[in-house]
JSON list of C-alpha atoms in Angstrom, two decimals:
[
{"chain": "A", "resi": 2, "resn": "ASP", "atom": "CA", "xyz": [0.00, -0.24, 0.08]},
{"chain": "A", "resi": 3, "resn": "SER", "atom": "CA", "xyz": [1.46, 3.26, -1.06]},
{"chain": "A", "resi": 4, "resn": "GLY", "atom": "CA", "xyz": [-0.36, 5.29, 1.17]},
{"chain": "A", "resi": 5, "resn": "VAL", "atom": "CA", "xyz": [-2.03, 7.24, -1.89]},
{"chain": "A", "resi": 6, "resn": "THR", "atom": "CA", "xyz": [-6.12, 7.07, -2.31]},
{"chain": "A", "resi": 7, "resn": "GLN", "atom": "CA", "xyz": [-8.30, 7.32, -5.05]},
{"chain": "A", "resi": 8, "resn": "THR", "atom": "CA", "xyz": [-11.68, 7.42, -5.56]},
{"chain": "A", "resi": 9, "resn": "PRO", "atom": "CA", "xyz": [-14.01, 5.89, -6.46]},
{"chain": "A", "resi": 10, "resn": "LYS", "atom": "CA", "xyz": [-12.08, 2.71, -7.70]},
{"chain": "A", "resi": 11, "resn": "HIS", "atom": "CA", "xyz": [-14.54, 2.46, -11.18]},
{"chain": "A", "resi": 12, "resn": "LEU", "atom": "CA", "xyz": [-16.72, 5.10, -12.67]},
{"chain": "A", "resi": 13, "resn": "ILE", "atom": "CA", "xyz": [-18.81, 4.36, -15.62]},
{"chain": "A", "resi": 14, "resn": "THR", "atom": "CA", "xyz": [-20.65, 7.32, -17.53]},
{"chain": "A", "resi": 15, "resn": "ALA", "atom": "CA", "xyz": [-21.86, 8.28, -20.68]},
{"chain": "A", "resi": 16, "resn": "THR", "atom": "CA", "xyz": [-20.48, 10.45, -23.44]},
{"chain": "A", "resi": 17, "resn": "GLY", "atom": "CA", "xyz": [-20.97, 14.16, -22.85]},
{"chain": "A", "resi": 18, "resn": "GLN", "atom": "CA", "xyz": [-21.17, 13.73, -19.09]},
{"chain": "A", "resi": 19, "resn": "ARG", "atom": "CA", "xyz": [-18.41, 15.28, -16.67]},
{"chain": "A", "resi": 20, "resn": "VAL", "atom": "CA", "xyz": [-17.23, 13.25, -13.71]},
{"chain": "A", "resi": 21, "resn": "THR", "atom": "CA", "xyz": [-14.73, 13.91, -10.83]},
{"chain": "A", "resi": 22, "resn": "LEU", "atom": "CA", "xyz": [-12.08, 12.05, -9.94]},
{"chain": "A", "resi": 23, "resn": "ARG", "atom": "CA", "xyz": [-10.51, 12.37, -6.24]},
{"chain": "A", "resi": 24, "resn": "CYS", "atom": "CA", "xyz": [-7.25, 11.80, -4.97]},
{"chain": "A", "resi": 25, "resn": "SER", "atom": "CA", "xyz": [-5.74, 12.26, -1.11]},
{"chain": "A", "resi": 26, "resn": "PRO", "atom": "CA", "xyz": [-1.63, 12.12, -1.05]},
{"chain": "A", "resi": 27, "resn": "ARG", "atom": "CA", "xyz": [0.65, 10.40, 1.08]},
{"chain": "A", "resi": 28, "resn": "SER", "atom": "CA", "xyz": [0.79, 12.21, 4.65]},
{"chain": "A", "resi": 29, "resn": "GLY", "atom": "CA", "xyz": [3.37, 15.05, 4.28]},
{"chain": "A", "resi": 30, "resn": "ASP", "atom": "CA", "xyz": [3.49, 14.92, 0.46]},
{"chain": "A", "resi": 31, "resn": "LEU", "atom": "CA", "xyz": [3.03, 18.20, -0.81]},
{"chain": "A", "resi": 32, "resn": "SER", "atom": "CA", "xyz": [3.22, 17.19, -4.60]},
{"chain": "A", "resi": 33, "resn": "VAL", "atom": "CA", "xyz": [0.44, 15.59, -6.61]},
{"chain": "A", "resi": 34, "resn": "TYR", "atom": "CA", "xyz": [0.38, 14.19, -10.17]},
{"chain": "A", "resi": 35, "resn": "TRP", "atom": "CA", "xyz": [-2.36, 12.87, -12.31]},
{"chain": "A", "resi": 36, "resn": "TYR", "atom": "CA", "xyz": [-1.60, 10.33, -15.33]},
{"chain": "A", "resi": 37, "resn": "GLN", "atom": "CA", "xyz": [-3.66, 8.86, -17.93]},
{"chain": "A", "resi": 38, "resn": "GLN", "atom": "CA", "xyz": [-2.92, 4.98, -18.46]},
{"chain": "A", "resi": 39, "resn": "SER", "atom": "CA", "xyz": [-4.78, 3.45, -21.85]},
{"chain": "A", "resi": 40, "resn": "LEU", "atom": "CA", "xyz": [-3.58, 0.55, -23.93]},
{"chain": "A", "resi": 41, "resn": "ASP", "atom": "CA", "xyz": [-2.85, 2.80, -27.39]},
{"chain": "A", "resi": 42, "resn": "GLN", "atom": "CA", "xyz": [-1.48, 6.02, -25.27]},
{"chain": "A", "resi": 43, "resn": "GLY", "atom": "CA", "xyz": [0.67, 4.16, -22.90]},
{"chain": "A", "resi": 44, "resn": "LEU", "atom": "CA", "xyz": [1.14, 6.11, -19.70]},
{"chain": "A", "resi": 45, "resn": "GLN", "atom": "CA", "xyz": [0.73, 9.95, -19.83]},
{"chain": "A", "resi": 46, "resn": "PHE", "atom": "CA", "xyz": [1.47, 12.49, -17.68]},
{"chain": "A", "resi": 47, "resn": "LEU", "atom": "CA", "xyz": [-1.28, 14.89, -17.11]},
{"chain": "A", "resi": 48, "resn": "ILE", "atom": "CA", "xyz": [-0.74, 17.74, -14.78]},
{"chain": "A", "resi": 49, "resn": "GLN", "atom": "CA", "xyz": [1.27, 18.37, -11.64]},
{"chain": "A", "resi": 50, "resn": "TYR", "atom": "CA", "xyz": [0.52, 20.21, -8.47]},
{"chain": "A", "resi": 51, "resn": "TYR", "atom": "CA", "xyz": [2.60, 21.30, -5.79]},
{"chain": "A", "resi": 52, "resn": "ASN", "atom": "CA", "xyz": [1.35, 22.86, -2.20]},
{"chain": "A", "resi": 53, "resn": "GLY", "atom": "CA", "xyz": [-1.91, 23.71, -4.28]},
{"chain": "A", "resi": 54, "resn": "GLU", "atom": "CA", "xyz": [-0.01, 25.79, -7.36]},
{"chain": "A", "resi": 55, "resn": "GLU", "atom": "CA", "xyz": [-0.02, 24.23, -10.93]},
{"chain": "A", "resi": 56, "resn": "ARG", "atom": "CA", "xyz": [3.57, 22.74, -11.56]},
{"chain": "A", "resi": 57, "resn": "ALA", "atom": "CA", "xyz": [3.84, 21.16, -14.59]},
{"chain": "A", "resi": 58, "resn": "LYS", "atom": "CA", "xyz": [1.63, 20.62, -17.48]},
{"chain": "A", "resi": 59, "resn": "GLY", "atom": "CA", "xyz": [1.81, 17.34, -19.74]},
{"chain": "A", "resi": 60, "resn": "ASN", "atom": "CA", "xyz": [-0.65, 16.19, -22.55]},
{"chain": "A", "resi": 61, "resn": "ILE", "atom": "CA", "xyz": [-3.86, 17.63, -20.63]},
{"chain": "A", "resi": 62, "resn": "LEU", "atom": "CA", "xyz": [-6.82, 18.53, -22.92]},
{"chain": "A", "resi": 63, "resn": "GLU", "atom": "CA", "xyz": [-8.82, 21.40, -22.35]},
{"chain": "A", "resi": 64, "resn": "ARG", "atom": "CA", "xyz": [-11.65, 19.24, -21.24]},
{"chain": "A", "resi": 65, "resn": "PHE", "atom": "CA", "xyz": [-9.77, 18.33, -18.56]},
{"chain": "A", "resi": 66, "resn": "SER", "atom": "CA", "xyz": [-9.18, 20.26, -15.18]},
{"chain": "A", "resi": 67, "resn": "ALA", "atom": "CA", "xyz": [-7.43, 19.61, -11.72]},
{"chain": "A", "resi": 68, "resn": "GLN", "atom": "CA", "xyz": [-6.91, 21.46, -8.62]},
{"chain": "A", "resi": 69, "resn": "GLN", "atom": "CA", "xyz": [-5.09, 20.93, -5.57]},
{"chain": "A", "resi": 70, "resn": "PHE", "atom": "CA", "xyz": [-7.16, 22.06, -2.23]},
{"chain": "A", "resi": 71, "resn": "PRO", "atom": "CA", "xyz": [-5.27, 23.65, 1.08]},
{"chain": "A", "resi": 72, "resn": "ASP", "atom": "CA", "xyz": [-5.61, 19.87, 2.73]},
{"chain": "A", "resi": 73, "resn": "LEU", "atom": "CA", "xyz": [-3.37, 18.80, -0.19]},
{"chain": "A", "resi": 74, "resn": "HIS", "atom": "CA", "xyz": [-6.31, 16.35, -1.56]},
{"chain": "A", "resi": 75, "resn": "SER", "atom": "CA", "xyz": [-6.44, 16.96, -5.30]},
{"chain": "A", "resi": 76, "resn": "GLU", "atom": "CA", "xyz": [-9.21, 16.52, -8.00]},
{"chain": "A", "resi": 77, "resn": "LEU", "atom": "CA", "xyz": [-9.50, 15.59, -11.66]},
{"chain": "A", "resi": 78, "resn": "ASN", "atom": "CA", "xyz": [-12.29, 17.00, -13.73]},
{"chain": "A", "resi": 79, "resn": "LEU", "atom": "CA", "xyz": [-13.29, 15.44, -16.59]},
{"chain": "A", "resi": 80, "resn": "SER", "atom": "CA", "xyz": [-15.75, 16.94, -19.06]},
{"chain": "A", "resi": 81, "resn": "SER", "atom": "CA", "xyz": [-17.55, 16.14, -22.51]},
{"chain": "A", "resi": 82, "resn": "LEU", "atom": "CA", "xyz": [-16.35, 12.95, -22.14]},
{"chain": "A", "resi": 83, "resn": "GLU", "atom": "CA", "xyz": [-15.72, 11.01, -25.36]},
{"chain": "A", "resi": 84, "resn": "LEU", "atom": "CA", "xyz": [-15.31, 7.11, -25.61]},
{"chain": "A", "resi": 85, "resn": "GLY", "atom": "CA", "xyz": [-11.27, 7.86, -26.34]},
{"chain": "A", "resi": 86, "resn": "ASP", "atom": "CA", "xyz": [-11.49, 8.91, -22.58]},
{"chain": "A", "resi": 87, "resn": "SER", "atom": "CA", "xyz": [-11.82, 5.47, -21.57]},
{"chain": "A", "resi": 88, "resn": "ALA", "atom": "CA", "xyz": [-8.45, 4.87, -19.15]},
{"chain": "A", "resi": 89, "resn": "LEU", "atom": "CA", "xyz": [-7.15, 4.18, -16.08]},
{"chain": "A", "resi": 90, "resn": "TYR", "atom": "CA", "xyz": [-6.76, 7.44, -14.16]},
{"chain": "A", "resi": 91, "resn": "PHE", "atom": "CA", "xyz": [-3.37, 7.50, -11.84]},
{"chain": "A", "resi": 92, "resn": "CYS", "atom": "CA", "xyz": [-3.07, 9.96, -8.97]},
{"chain": "A", "resi": 93, "resn": "ALA", "atom": "CA", "xyz": [0.78, 9.94, -7.67]},
{"chain": "A", "resi": 94, "resn": "SER", "atom": "CA", "xyz": [2.13, 11.83, -4.83]},
{"chain": "A", "resi": 95, "resn": "SER", "atom": "CA", "xyz": [5.76, 12.75, -3.54]},
{"chain": "A", "resi": 96, "resn": "PHE", "atom": "CA", "xyz": [7.11, 15.28, -0.99]},
{"chain": "A", "resi": 97, "resn": "GLY", "atom": "CA", "xyz": [9.25, 17.82, -2.93]},
{"chain": "A", "resi": 98, "resn": "GLY", "atom": "CA", "xyz": [8.40, 18.99, -6.39]},
{"chain": "A", "resi": 99, "resn": "GLY", "atom": "CA", "xyz": [11.39, 18.62, -7.96]},
{"chain": "A", "resi": 100, "resn": "GLY", "atom": "CA", "xyz": [12.53, 16.03, -10.69]},
{"chain": "A", "resi": 101, "resn": "ALA", "atom": "CA", "xyz": [14.51, 13.95, -8.19]},
{"chain": "A", "resi": 102, "resn": "ASN", "atom": "CA", "xyz": [11.87, 12.68, -5.87]},
{"chain": "A", "resi": 103, "resn": "GLU", "atom": "CA", "xyz": [10.27, 9.42, -6.67]},
{"chain": "A", "resi": 104, "resn": "GLN", "atom": "CA", "xyz": [6.49, 9.04, -7.28]},
{"chain": "A", "resi": 105, "resn": "TYR", "atom": "CA", "xyz": [4.23, 7.10, -5.36]},
{"chain": "A", "resi": 106, "resn": "PHE", "atom": "CA", "xyz": [0.99, 6.23, -7.10]},
{"chain": "A", "resi": 107, "resn": "GLY", "atom": "CA", "xyz": [-2.45, 5.37, -6.00]},
{"chain": "A", "resi": 108, "resn": "PRO", "atom": "CA", "xyz": [-4.36, 2.44, -7.29]},
{"chain": "A", "resi": 109, "resn": "GLY", "atom": "CA", "xyz": [-6.04, 4.23, -10.07]},
{"chain": "A", "resi": 110, "resn": "THR", "atom": "CA", "xyz": [-9.53, 4.98, -11.05]},
{"chain": "A", "resi": 111, "resn": "ARG", "atom": "CA", "xyz": [-11.12, 2.94, -14.12]},
{"chain": "A", "resi": 112, "resn": "LEU", "atom": "CA", "xyz": [-13.22, 5.49, -16.14]},
{"chain": "A", "resi": 113, "resn": "THR", "atom": "CA", "xyz": [-15.44, 3.81, -18.76]},
{"chain": "A", "resi": 114, "resn": "VAL", "atom": "CA", "xyz": [-17.02, 5.90, -20.96]},
{"chain": "A", "resi": 115, "resn": "THR", "atom": "CA", "xyz": [-20.44, 4.43, -23.10]},
{"chain": "B", "resi": 10, "resn": "ALA", "atom": "CA", "xyz": [11.84, 16.78, -25.38]},
{"chain": "B", "resi": 11, "resn": "GLN", "atom": "CA", "xyz": [12.52, 13.62, -23.47]},
{"chain": "B", "resi": 12, "resn": "SER", "atom": "CA", "xyz": [11.76, 10.28, -24.41]},
{"chain": "B", "resi": 13, "resn": "VAL", "atom": "CA", "xyz": [12.26, 6.70, -23.41]},
{"chain": "B", "resi": 14, "resn": "ALA", "atom": "CA", "xyz": [12.13, 3.55, -25.17]},
{"chain": "B", "resi": 15, "resn": "GLN", "atom": "CA", "xyz": [11.90, -0.09, -23.70]},
{"chain": "B", "resi": 16, "resn": "PRO", "atom": "CA", "xyz": [12.79, -2.11, -27.08]},
{"chain": "B", "resi": 17, "resn": "GLU", "atom": "CA", "xyz": [10.92, -5.73, -25.68]},
{"chain": "B", "resi": 18, "resn": "ASP", "atom": "CA", "xyz": [7.48, -5.64, -25.11]},
{"chain": "B", "resi": 19, "resn": "GLN", "atom": "CA", "xyz": [7.96, -8.76, -23.48]},
{"chain": "B", "resi": 20, "resn": "VAL", "atom": "CA", "xyz": [10.62, -10.82, -21.59]},
{"chain": "B", "resi": 21, "resn": "ASN", "atom": "CA", "xyz": [10.65, -14.45, -20.65]},
{"chain": "B", "resi": 22, "resn": "VAL", "atom": "CA", "xyz": [12.99, -16.20, -18.49]},
{"chain": "B", "resi": 23, "resn": "ALA", "atom": "CA", "xyz": [12.93, -19.32, -15.98]},
{"chain": "B", "resi": 24, "resn": "GLU", "atom": "CA", "xyz": [12.92, -18.76, -12.29]},
{"chain": "B", "resi": 25, "resn": "GLY", "atom": "CA", "xyz": [16.64, -18.85, -10.70]},
{"chain": "B", "resi": 26, "resn": "ASN", "atom": "CA", "xyz": [18.02, -17.50, -14.04]},
{"chain": "B", "resi": 27, "resn": "PRO", "atom": "CA", "xyz": [19.18, -13.56, -14.35]},
{"chain": "B", "resi": 28, "resn": "LEU", "atom": "CA", "xyz": [16.33, -10.96, -15.71]},
{"chain": "B", "resi": 29, "resn": "THR", "atom": "CA", "xyz": [17.07, -8.01, -17.58]},
{"chain": "B", "resi": 30, "resn": "VAL", "atom": "CA", "xyz": [14.87, -5.33, -18.86]},
{"chain": "B", "resi": 31, "resn": "LYS", "atom": "CA", "xyz": [16.06, -2.86, -21.44]},
{"chain": "B", "resi": 32, "resn": "CYS", "atom": "CA", "xyz": [15.65, 0.91, -21.28]},
{"chain": "B", "resi": 33, "resn": "THR", "atom": "CA", "xyz": [16.86, 3.51, -23.43]},
{"chain": "B", "resi": 34, "resn": "TYR", "atom": "CA", "xyz": [16.63, 7.42, -22.83]},
{"chain": "B", "resi": 35, "resn": "SER", "atom": "CA", "xyz": [16.85, 11.06, -24.76]},
{"chain": "B", "resi": 36, "resn": "VAL", "atom": "CA", "xyz": [17.02, 14.05, -22.86]},
{"chain": "B", "resi": 37, "resn": "SER", "atom": "CA", "xyz": [18.29, 17.24, -22.72]},
{"chain": "B", "resi": 38, "resn": "GLY", "atom": "CA", "xyz": [20.93, 17.67, -20.50]},
{"chain": "B", "resi": 39, "resn": "ASN", "atom": "CA", "xyz": [21.17, 15.58, -16.93]},
{"chain": "B", "resi": 40, "resn": "PRO", "atom": "CA", "xyz": [18.60, 12.55, -16.42]},
{"chain": "B", "resi": 41, "resn": "TYR", "atom": "CA", "xyz": [16.66, 11.51, -13.36]},
{"chain": "B", "resi": 42, "resn": "LEU", "atom": "CA", "xyz": [15.77, 7.71, -14.15]},
{"chain": "B", "resi": 43, "resn": "PHE", "atom": "CA", "xyz": [13.42, 5.78, -12.60]},
{"chain": "B", "resi": 44, "resn": "TRP", "atom": "CA", "xyz": [11.70, 2.27, -12.75]},
{"chain": "B", "resi": 45, "resn": "TYR", "atom": "CA", "xyz": [8.68, 1.42, -11.79]},
{"chain": "B", "resi": 46, "resn": "VAL", "atom": "CA", "xyz": [6.70, -2.00, -11.73]},
{"chain": "B", "resi": 47, "resn": "GLN", "atom": "CA", "xyz": [3.10, -2.43, -11.80]},
{"chain": "B", "resi": 48, "resn": "TYR", "atom": "CA", "xyz": [1.05, -5.70, -11.03]},
{"chain": "B", "resi": 49, "resn": "PRO", "atom": "CA", "xyz": [-2.30, -6.64, -12.23]},
{"chain": "B", "resi": 50, "resn": "ASN", "atom": "CA", "xyz": [-4.84, -4.31, -11.29]},
{"chain": "B", "resi": 51, "resn": "ARG", "atom": "CA", "xyz": [-2.47, -2.16, -9.01]},
{"chain": "B", "resi": 52, "resn": "GLY", "atom": "CA", "xyz": [-0.89, 1.12, -9.31]},
{"chain": "B", "resi": 53, "resn": "LEU", "atom": "CA", "xyz": [2.63, 1.62, -10.13]},
{"chain": "B", "resi": 54, "resn": "GLN", "atom": "CA", "xyz": [5.26, 0.86, -7.15]},
{"chain": "B", "resi": 55, "resn": "PHE", "atom": "CA", "xyz": [8.73, 2.55, -7.09]},
{"chain": "B", "resi": 56, "resn": "LEU", "atom": "CA", "xyz": [11.94, 0.11, -7.66]},
{"chain": "B", "resi": 57, "resn": "LEU", "atom": "CA", "xyz": [14.88, 2.49, -7.95]},
{"chain": "B", "resi": 58, "resn": "LYS", "atom": "CA", "xyz": [16.32, 5.70, -9.39]},
{"chain": "B", "resi": 59, "resn": "TYR", "atom": "CA", "xyz": [19.55, 7.02, -10.46]},
{"chain": "B", "resi": 60, "resn": "ILE", "atom": "CA", "xyz": [20.06, 10.75, -9.71]},
{"chain": "B", "resi": 61, "resn": "THR", "atom": "CA", "xyz": [23.67, 11.13, -9.49]},
{"chain": "B", "resi": 62, "resn": "GLY", "atom": "CA", "xyz": [26.77, 9.40, -8.14]},
{"chain": "B", "resi": 63, "resn": "ASP", "atom": "CA", "xyz": [27.47, 5.86, -8.67]},
{"chain": "B", "resi": 64, "resn": "ASN", "atom": "CA", "xyz": [26.46, 4.12, -11.97]},
{"chain": "B", "resi": 65, "resn": "LEU", "atom": "CA", "xyz": [24.97, 1.08, -10.23]},
{"chain": "B", "resi": 66, "resn": "VAL", "atom": "CA", "xyz": [22.13, 1.80, -8.46]},
{"chain": "B", "resi": 67, "resn": "LYS", "atom": "CA", "xyz": [20.14, -0.99, -6.00]},
{"chain": "B", "resi": 68, "resn": "GLY", "atom": "CA", "xyz": [16.51, -1.17, -5.37]},
{"chain": "B", "resi": 69, "resn": "SER", "atom": "CA", "xyz": [13.87, -2.95, -3.94]},
{"chain": "B", "resi": 70, "resn": "TYR", "atom": "CA", "xyz": [13.23, -6.39, -4.17]},
{"chain": "B", "resi": 71, "resn": "GLY", "atom": "CA", "xyz": [16.83, -7.68, -5.10]},
{"chain": "B", "resi": 72, "resn": "PHE", "atom": "CA", "xyz": [16.55, -5.06, -8.33]},
{"chain": "B", "resi": 73, "resn": "GLU", "atom": "CA", "xyz": [19.89, -3.05, -9.33]},
{"chain": "B", "resi": 74, "resn": "ALA", "atom": "CA", "xyz": [20.19, -1.13, -12.46]},
{"chain": "B", "resi": 75, "resn": "GLU", "atom": "CA", "xyz": [23.21, 0.47, -14.21]},
{"chain": "B", "resi": 76, "resn": "PHE", "atom": "CA", "xyz": [23.60, 3.99, -15.98]},
{"chain": "B", "resi": 77, "resn": "ASN", "atom": "CA", "xyz": [25.55, 3.73, -18.94]},
{"chain": "B", "resi": 78, "resn": "LYS", "atom": "CA", "xyz": [26.06, 7.80, -19.93]},
{"chain": "B", "resi": 79, "resn": "SER", "atom": "CA", "xyz": [27.55, 6.87, -23.21]},
{"chain": "B", "resi": 80, "resn": "GLN", "atom": "CA", "xyz": [24.93, 4.48, -24.34]},
{"chain": "B", "resi": 81, "resn": "THR", "atom": "CA", "xyz": [22.09, 6.70, -22.81]},
{"chain": "B", "resi": 82, "resn": "SER", "atom": "CA", "xyz": [20.86, 3.33, -21.00]},
{"chain": "B", "resi": 83, "resn": "PHE", "atom": "CA", "xyz": [19.45, 2.16, -18.01]},
{"chain": "B", "resi": 84, "resn": "HIS", "atom": "CA", "xyz": [18.66, -1.37, -17.97]},
{"chain": "B", "resi": 85, "resn": "LEU", "atom": "CA", "xyz": [17.32, -2.92, -15.11]},
{"chain": "B", "resi": 86, "resn": "LYS", "atom": "CA", "xyz": [18.59, -6.62, -13.51]},
{"chain": "B", "resi": 87, "resn": "LYS", "atom": "CA", "xyz": [17.95, -9.00, -11.38]},
{"chain": "B", "resi": 88, "resn": "PRO", "atom": "CA", "xyz": [20.71, -11.81, -10.82]},
{"chain": "B", "resi": 89, "resn": "SER", "atom": "CA", "xyz": [17.80, -14.51, -9.99]},
{"chain": "B", "resi": 90, "resn": "ALA", "atom": "CA", "xyz": [14.44, -14.07, -10.94]},
{"chain": "B", "resi": 91, "resn": "LEU", "atom": "CA", "xyz": [11.51, -15.18, -8.99]},
{"chain": "B", "resi": 92, "resn": "VAL", "atom": "CA", "xyz": [8.18, -16.14, -10.42]},
{"chain": "B", "resi": 93, "resn": "SER", "atom": "CA", "xyz": [6.46, -13.33, -8.28]},
{"chain": "B", "resi": 94, "resn": "ASP", "atom": "CA", "xyz": [8.72, -10.97, -10.36]},
{"chain": "B", "resi": 95, "resn": "SER", "atom": "CA", "xyz": [6.06, -11.50, -13.21]},
{"chain": "B", "resi": 96, "resn": "ALA", "atom": "CA", "xyz": [4.53, -7.99, -14.14]},
{"chain": "B", "resi": 97, "resn": "LEU", "atom": "CA", "xyz": [5.07, -5.04, -16.27]},
{"chain": "B", "resi": 98, "resn": "TYR", "atom": "CA", "xyz": [7.92, -2.94, -15.66]},
{"chain": "B", "resi": 99, "resn": "PHE", "atom": "CA", "xyz": [8.18, 1.13, -16.85]},
{"chain": "B", "resi": 100, "resn": "CYS", "atom": "CA", "xyz": [11.77, 2.80, -17.20]},
{"chain": "B", "resi": 101, "resn": "ALA", "atom": "CA", "xyz": [11.18, 6.92, -16.85]},
{"chain": "B", "resi": 102, "resn": "VAL", "atom": "CA", "xyz": [13.27, 9.62, -17.47]},
{"chain": "B", "resi": 103, "resn": "ARG", "atom": "CA", "xyz": [13.02, 13.26, -16.24]},
{"chain": "B", "resi": 104, "resn": "PRO", "atom": "CA", "xyz": [15.45, 16.20, -16.84]},
{"chain": "B", "resi": 105, "resn": "SER", "atom": "CA", "xyz": [17.05, 17.96, -14.20]},
{"chain": "B", "resi": 106, "resn": "ASN", "atom": "CA", "xyz": [15.78, 21.15, -15.31]},
{"chain": "B", "resi": 107, "resn": "ASP", "atom": "CA", "xyz": [12.12, 19.86, -15.76]},
{"chain": "B", "resi": 108, "resn": "TYR", "atom": "CA", "xyz": [9.68, 18.23, -13.77]},
{"chain": "B", "resi": 109, "resn": "LYS", "atom": "CA", "xyz": [7.73, 16.28, -16.56]},
{"chain": "B", "resi": 110, "resn": "LEU", "atom": "CA", "xyz": [8.59, 12.64, -16.01]},
{"chain": "B", "resi": 111, "resn": "SER", "atom": "CA", "xyz": [7.95, 10.31, -19.24]},
{"chain": "B", "resi": 112, "resn": "PHE", "atom": "CA", "xyz": [7.66, 6.83, -19.26]},
{"chain": "B", "resi": 113, "resn": "GLY", "atom": "CA", "xyz": [8.28, 4.18, -21.57]},
{"chain": "B", "resi": 114, "resn": "ALA", "atom": "CA", "xyz": [5.87, 1.84, -23.12]},
{"chain": "B", "resi": 115, "resn": "GLY", "atom": "CA", "xyz": [6.42, -0.99, -20.53]},
{"chain": "B", "resi": 116, "resn": "THR", "atom": "CA", "xyz": [7.74, -4.32, -20.99]},
{"chain": "B", "resi": 117, "resn": "THR", "atom": "CA", "xyz": [5.90, -7.60, -19.67]},
{"chain": "B", "resi": 118, "resn": "VAL", "atom": "CA", "xyz": [7.97, -10.06, -17.82]},
{"chain": "B", "resi": 119, "resn": "THR", "atom": "CA", "xyz": [7.31, -13.27, -17.31]},
{"chain": "B", "resi": 120, "resn": "VAL", "atom": "CA", "xyz": [9.35, -15.91, -15.04]},
{"chain": "B", "resi": 121, "resn": "ARG", "atom": "CA", "xyz": [8.15, -19.52, -15.34]},
{"chain": "B", "resi": 122, "resn": "ALA", "atom": "CA", "xyz": [8.67, -21.84, -12.73]}
]
């Protein structure tokens, strides 16, 4: 168990809908990262927050947004969902915000868009 | 831009034999290199990292990796594989002057009894 929690575990929704994925980092970690894992795209970095501020942005669509709250938990919002958004979404955390820190991954949220 | 290549989709070895999972990378500047393992229906678990210093890095579960700057490689090794090492292995790289972590496509390791 990495200490990173994600809810929900599974999510099934229809095209055009909006969903929110939640992540609680390990105790003491200040950085939260979001990743998307799919068979065709592999593991893609979406976005990083450090102590409430956006730190780095990857291949995140404009339909997606995230935030990190004062208690350091984070939410990833996915809107106008398309079939291609079906994937496993991981949250990870690390103590620092820099590149040398290893990340600890949550169990993921499996999103199915029908 | 950085990138990671894991040239083998699958690696099959017998239990007790040495295990090697290959990784090469491309990055501007100095790299931070990582190996992660993913078991079915689980998140990724950190195995080891190279930041600076000794080219041979030791990590969890008896794994080690060797950083080779001239060949831009960071191969993962285990002297004696176990059936329980069967999993999906990811190599990742991050430039020292950037925050974005890029993953390879992953290598499925199967260790047969």
